[in-house]
Short mmCIF file of C-alpha atoms in Angstrom, two decimals:
data_model
loop_
_atom_site.label_atom_id
_atom_site.label_comp_id
_atom_site.label_asym_id
_atom_site.label_seq_id
_atom_site.Cartn_x
_atom_site.Cartn_y
_atom_site.Cartn_z
CA MET A 52 76.97 129.91 92.04
CA SER A 53 79.62 128.41 94.28
CA LEU A 54 79.25 125.22 96.35
CA LYS A 55 79.21 127.37 99.48
CA GLN A 56 76.25 129.37 98.19
CA ARG A 57 74.42 126.21 97.20
CA PHE A 58 74.93 124.04 100.27
CA LEU A 59 75.93 126.24 103.20
CA THR A 60 72.44 127.59 103.72
CA SER A 61 70.05 128.30 106.57
CA ALA A 62 67.97 125.25 105.62
CA ASN A 63 70.89 122.88 106.04
CA LEU A 64 71.86 124.45 109.36
CA LEU A 65 68.27 124.19 110.60
CA PHE A 66 68.22 120.54 109.54
CA LEU A 67 71.18 119.81 111.80
CA VAL A 68 69.62 121.74 114.70
CA VAL A 69 66.25 119.96 114.47
CA LEU A 70 67.97 116.60 114.01
CA ALA A 71 70.01 117.21 117.17
CA ILE A 72 66.86 118.25 119.09
CA ASN A 73 65.08 115.10 117.97
CA LEU A 74 67.89 112.67 118.77
CA ILE A 75 69.58 114.23 121.78
CA LEU A 76 66.82 115.78 123.89
CA PRO A 77 64.90 113.11 125.86
CA ASP A 78 61.18 112.57 125.29
CA THR A 79 58.84 113.45 128.17
CA ILE A 80 55.54 112.07 126.86
CA GLU A 81 54.22 108.71 128.08
CA ASP A 82 53.82 107.06 124.69
CA ASP A 83 56.61 106.28 122.26
CA ALA A 84 57.30 109.44 120.22
CA CYS A 85 58.95 107.39 117.43
CA PRO A 86 61.92 109.76 116.95
CA LEU A 87 63.42 107.56 114.23
CA PHE A 88 60.42 108.18 111.97
CA LEU A 89 60.84 111.94 112.37
CA THR A 90 64.53 111.49 111.61
CA GLY A 91 63.64 109.60 108.45
CA PHE A 92 61.27 112.37 107.36
CA LEU A 93 63.89 115.04 108.00
CA VAL A 94 66.50 113.11 106.03
CA ILE A 95 64.13 112.72 103.06
CA VAL A 96 63.37 116.46 103.07
CA GLU A 97 67.09 117.27 103.36
CA LEU A 98 67.91 115.05 100.38
CA LEU A 99 65.25 116.85 98.33
CA VAL A 100 66.64 120.23 99.41
CA LEU A 101 70.20 119.19 98.53
CA VAL A 102 69.17 117.91 95.12
CA GLY A 103 67.13 121.05 94.45
CA CYS A 104 69.97 123.35 95.53
CA GLY A 105 72.45 121.37 93.46
CA LEU A 106 70.32 121.56 90.31
CA ALA A 107 69.12 125.16 90.78
CA LYS A 108 70.06 127.29 87.78
CA THR A 109 69.16 130.68 89.22
CA PRO A 110 69.50 132.31 92.65
CA LYS A 111 65.70 132.63 92.78
CA THR A 112 65.22 128.86 92.47
CA LEU A 113 67.97 128.26 95.03
CA HIS A 114 66.23 130.59 97.49
CA VAL A 115 62.90 128.78 96.98
CA PHE A 116 64.38 125.40 97.94
CA ASN A 117 66.25 126.95 100.85
CA ASP A 118 63.25 128.85 102.20
CA VAL A 119 60.79 125.95 101.84
CA GLY A 120 63.23 123.62 103.59
CA SER A 121 63.74 126.15 106.37
CA PHE A 122 59.98 126.43 106.96
CA VAL A 123 59.57 122.64 107.09
CA TYR A 124 62.43 122.25 109.58
CA ALA A 125 61.20 125.13 111.74
CA ILE A 126 57.68 123.64 111.90
CA CYS A 127 59.02 120.17 112.72
CA GLY A 128 61.32 121.61 115.39
CA ALA A 129 58.55 123.59 117.07
CA TRP A 130 56.16 120.65 116.77
CA THR A 131 58.49 118.15 118.43
CA LEU A 132 59.49 120.61 121.17
CA CYS A 133 55.86 121.31 122.07
CA THR A 134 54.87 117.64 122.05
CA ALA A 135 57.53 114.97 122.46
CA LYS A 136 60.18 116.97 124.28
CA PHE A 137 58.31 119.26 126.69
CA ALA A 138 54.69 117.99 126.47
CA LEU A 139 53.28 121.51 126.27
CA MET A 140 50.21 120.33 124.32
CA ASN A 141 47.52 117.72 124.94
CA GLN A 142 49.06 114.42 123.90
CA SER A 143 45.82 112.88 122.61
CA LEU A 144 44.87 115.90 120.49
CA PHE A 145 48.35 116.88 119.33
CA PRO A 146 50.49 113.76 118.81
CA ALA A 147 54.25 114.01 118.30
CA PRO A 148 55.43 114.24 114.68
CA GLY A 149 57.28 110.94 114.86
CA THR A 150 54.10 109.22 116.02
CA VAL A 151 52.13 110.70 113.11
CA PHE A 152 54.74 109.67 110.53
CA ALA A 153 54.94 106.18 112.02
CA GLN A 154 51.15 105.84 111.73
CA LEU A 155 51.18 107.05 108.12
CA VAL A 156 53.79 104.44 107.27
CA ALA A 157 51.68 101.76 108.95
CA ASP A 158 48.58 102.95 107.04
CA TRP A 159 50.30 103.53 103.70
CA ASP A 160 47.95 101.16 101.83
CA LYS A 161 44.81 102.86 103.20
CA VAL A 162 46.26 106.29 102.49
CA LEU A 163 47.09 105.40 98.88
CA VAL A 164 43.60 103.99 98.28
CA ASN A 165 41.97 107.14 99.66
CA ILE A 166 44.29 109.41 97.68
CA GLY A 167 43.40 107.47 94.54
CA SER A 168 39.68 107.81 95.25
CA SER A 169 39.86 111.56 95.82
CA SER A 170 42.19 112.17 92.87
CA GLY A 171 39.96 110.20 90.50
CA ILE A 172 36.91 112.26 91.40
CA ILE A 173 38.84 115.53 91.03
CA VAL A 174 40.20 114.55 87.62
CA GLU A 175 36.83 113.39 86.28
CA GLY A 176 34.87 116.42 87.46
CA PHE A 177 37.53 118.98 86.55
CA LEU A 178 38.20 117.59 83.07
CA LEU A 179 34.47 117.29 82.36
CA GLY A 180 33.97 120.92 83.37
CA ALA A 181 36.97 122.13 81.33
CA VAL A 182 36.07 120.13 78.21
CA ILE A 183 32.56 121.64 78.14
CA ALA A 184 33.36 125.15 79.41
CA ILE A 185 36.31 125.99 77.13
CA PRO A 186 34.64 125.53 73.70
CA LEU A 187 31.34 126.92 75.01
CA GLY A 188 33.13 130.00 76.34
CA LEU A 189 34.89 130.53 73.02
CA LEU A 190 31.63 130.30 71.07
CA LEU A 191 29.63 132.51 73.42
CA GLY A 192 32.38 135.12 73.72
CA TRP A 193 32.92 135.30 69.96
CA ASN A 194 29.52 136.97 69.48
CA LEU A 195 29.75 140.29 71.33
CA ARG A 196 26.04 140.66 72.04
CA VAL A 197 25.60 137.07 73.20
CA GLY A 198 28.92 137.16 75.04
CA TYR A 199 28.11 140.18 77.19
CA ALA A 200 24.69 138.74 78.11
CA ALA A 201 26.09 135.26 78.81
CA SER A 202 28.94 136.65 80.91
CA ARG A 203 26.48 138.34 83.25
CA VAL A 204 24.27 135.26 83.53
CA SER A 205 27.25 132.97 84.14
CA SER A 206 28.66 135.39 86.71
CA PHE A 207 25.41 135.02 88.63
CA PHE A 208 25.62 131.22 88.66
CA ALA A 209 29.35 131.30 89.40
CA ALA A 210 28.63 133.36 92.52
CA ILE A 211 26.49 130.55 93.99
CA PRO A 212 28.70 128.40 96.27
CA PRO A 213 28.78 124.92 94.66
CA ILE A 214 28.64 123.36 98.13
CA VAL A 215 24.87 124.03 98.16
CA TYR A 216 24.49 121.39 95.45
CA ILE A 217 25.89 118.62 97.66
CA PRO A 218 22.61 117.58 99.41
CA TYR A 219 20.69 117.51 96.12
CA ALA A 220 23.46 115.69 94.29
CA ILE A 221 23.61 113.01 96.99
CA ALA A 222 19.80 112.68 97.01
CA LEU A 223 19.28 112.55 93.22
CA LEU A 224 22.29 110.72 91.81
CA PRO A 225 22.69 106.94 92.21
CA THR A 226 26.09 106.82 93.89
CA PHE A 227 28.16 109.09 96.07
CA ARG A 228 30.95 109.05 93.48
CA SER A 229 28.64 110.32 90.72
CA ALA A 230 27.32 112.99 93.10
CA SER A 231 30.88 114.06 93.92
CA VAL A 232 31.85 114.21 90.25
CA PHE A 233 28.80 116.38 89.56
CA VAL A 234 29.68 118.80 92.37
CA ILE A 235 33.29 119.06 91.16
CA PHE A 236 31.95 119.63 87.64
CA MET A 237 29.82 122.53 88.90
CA ALA A 238 32.76 123.95 90.83
CA SER A 239 34.96 123.81 87.70
CA PHE A 240 32.52 124.70 84.93
CA TRP A 241 31.47 128.21 85.93
CA PRO A 242 34.87 129.73 86.82
CA ILE A 243 36.40 128.37 83.59
CA LEU A 244 33.44 129.50 81.47
CA VAL A 245 33.41 133.02 82.96
CA ASN A 246 37.15 133.51 82.48
CA VAL A 247 37.22 132.09 78.94
CA MET A 248 34.40 134.42 77.87
CA SER A 249 36.16 137.34 79.55
CA GLY A 250 39.36 136.46 77.73
CA VAL A 251 37.57 136.29 74.36
CA LEU A 252 35.75 139.59 74.88
CA ASN A 253 39.02 141.32 75.78
CA VAL A 254 41.17 140.07 72.91
CA ASP A 255 42.91 142.98 71.19
CA LYS A 256 40.69 144.09 68.28
CA GLY A 257 43.79 144.71 66.17
CA ILE A 258 44.72 141.04 66.34
CA ILE A 259 41.24 140.01 65.17
CA ASP A 260 41.24 142.59 62.35
CA SER A 261 44.65 141.40 61.17
CA ALA A 262 43.42 137.80 61.04
CA LYS A 263 40.25 138.84 59.19
CA SER A 264 42.29 140.73 56.62
CA MET A 265 43.97 137.42 55.73
CA ASN A 266 40.56 135.76 55.24
CA VAL A 267 40.96 133.43 58.21
CA SER A 268 37.90 131.23 58.68
CA THR A 269 35.92 131.35 61.93
CA PRO A 270 37.01 127.87 63.17
CA THR A 271 40.66 128.73 62.46
CA MET A 272 40.20 132.13 64.09
CA LEU A 273 38.86 130.52 67.27
CA ALA A 274 41.48 127.76 67.38
CA LYS A 275 44.61 129.62 66.26
CA VAL A 276 44.00 133.24 67.29
CA ILE A 277 41.32 133.58 69.95
CA PHE A 278 42.11 130.49 72.04
CA PRO A 279 45.85 131.28 72.50
CA ALA A 280 44.98 134.88 73.39
CA THR A 281 42.58 133.70 76.11
CA LEU A 282 45.07 131.31 77.76
CA PRO A 283 46.03 133.70 80.61
CA GLN A 284 42.36 134.09 81.59
CA LEU A 285 41.75 130.38 81.08
CA PHE A 286 44.47 129.46 83.55
CA ILE A 287 43.06 131.92 86.09
CA GLY A 288 39.72 130.13 85.82
CA CYS A 289 41.36 126.70 86.05
CA ASN A 290 43.27 127.70 89.18
CA LEU A 291 40.06 128.89 90.82
CA ALA A 292 38.31 125.70 89.74
CA LEU A 293 41.02 123.50 91.25
CA CYS A 294 40.89 125.36 94.57
CA PHE A 295 37.09 125.09 94.75
CA SER A 296 37.23 121.43 93.72
CA PHE A 297 39.56 120.35 96.53
CA ILE A 298 37.57 122.27 99.14
CA LEU A 299 34.24 120.89 97.96
CA LEU A 300 35.45 117.32 97.57
CA THR A 301 36.89 117.24 101.08
CA SER A 302 33.63 118.68 102.44
CA ALA A 303 31.53 116.17 100.50
CA GLU A 304 33.68 113.23 101.63
CA MET A 305 33.28 114.32 105.23
CA ILE A 306 29.48 114.33 104.83
CA GLY A 307 28.67 110.97 103.29
CA ALA A 308 31.60 109.15 101.68
CA ASN A 309 33.13 105.80 102.52
CA ALA A 310 36.44 106.55 100.79
CA GLY A 311 38.72 109.51 100.14
CA MET A 312 40.99 111.64 102.30
CA GLY A 313 38.09 113.70 103.66
CA TYR A 314 36.44 110.47 104.82
CA TYR A 315 39.76 109.29 106.30
CA VAL A 316 40.07 112.45 108.42
CA LYS A 317 36.40 112.54 109.47
CA ASN A 318 36.21 108.83 110.29
CA TYR A 319 39.22 108.81 112.59
CA SER A 320 38.35 112.13 114.21
CA ASP A 321 34.95 110.64 115.14
CA LEU A 322 36.81 107.71 116.68
CA GLY A 323 39.09 110.06 118.62
CA ASP A 324 42.18 108.86 116.73
CA TYR A 325 43.88 112.22 116.26
CA THR A 326 47.17 110.66 115.20
CA ARG A 327 45.53 109.48 111.97
CA THR A 328 43.51 112.71 111.77
CA VAL A 329 46.62 114.88 111.79
CA GLY A 330 48.31 112.51 109.35
CA GLY A 331 45.35 112.76 106.97
CA ILE A 332 45.43 116.56 107.13
CA LEU A 333 49.14 116.55 106.27
CA VAL A 334 48.57 114.17 103.36
CA ILE A 335 45.80 116.38 101.97
CA GLY A 336 48.12 119.39 102.14
CA VAL A 337 50.92 117.53 100.39
CA VAL A 338 48.66 116.23 97.61
CA ILE A 339 47.15 119.66 96.94
CA SER A 340 50.62 121.25 96.94
CA ILE A 341 51.91 118.73 94.40
CA VAL A 342 48.89 119.17 92.11
CA THR A 343 49.09 122.97 92.36
CA TYR A 344 52.83 122.95 91.62
CA ALA A 345 52.37 120.68 88.59
CA PHE A 346 49.55 122.87 87.26
CA ASN A 347 51.62 126.03 87.76
CA ARG A 348 54.48 124.43 85.81
CA LEU A 349 52.04 123.62 83.00
CA GLU A 350 50.80 127.21 83.05
CA ALA A 351 54.35 128.57 82.94
CA TYR A 352 55.14 126.33 79.96
CA CYS A 353 52.00 127.24 78.01
CA LEU A 354 52.47 130.97 78.70
CA ARG A 355 56.24 131.03 78.23
CA TRP A 356 55.75 133.50 75.36
CA ARG A 357 54.80 136.21 77.90
CA LYS A 358 58.38 136.29 79.18
CA ARG A 359 59.55 137.38 75.76
#
């Protein structure tokens, strides 16, 4: 790919347009719209886009960086036009982007602490659910009769929204953190268990017969044959578990927590501080996007054999 294809893109042109709108058009709102903070954000995004486009090895990857950058610039442009430049939206409910970014920079220590609190609960609950569900799913699915019965029972429990456990978890467990970990565990355990059992029950019988013909022991069969064959289904369950976990944790933190990003958003919305509220929502979206991207990369690496 030529330099023109890599760097003369719609994303880079949009960056210049939005930058000009931010710096040249005058602000009409009463409060300081902090245009320099929006400029800083745009420059950071543009640097990431340039690096991504420069390192892209395929046209598909290049298009991803270009398209994501274009969306970010378009949203920032529309946001600043509707708020700082023309005041088309309620200033107290919809602060200008520069104001939000300035507040996030001022609150960086609080934001990091709350991100750490939420991330720790997610990791503990998700890993606990995965560590128990994966071997249990392999063992239950290995026996056909038990596996079919267990899959129906677990499907019933998996259909129950884990959010209903929040009041009981808060009432019965000693701390809010332990209650949150339990709810995340419940949100992770059932989807992973159901998908692992489904993967085991649907392994090609020819593969199992071939392994048996070589006198492979049951532990080796489960670890070396069955488990790799169930990886696609396992990752489907893990993706569902991660989605449920983030939704439930945010909901739980908004009910009774004193830390976490859900608490950050709820606390400042109750105080009428919508600058911090919008900033918290953006941070939650960024954190979830990063975690999802990292998990998808792990999935692509573990299932790279499917491309062959």
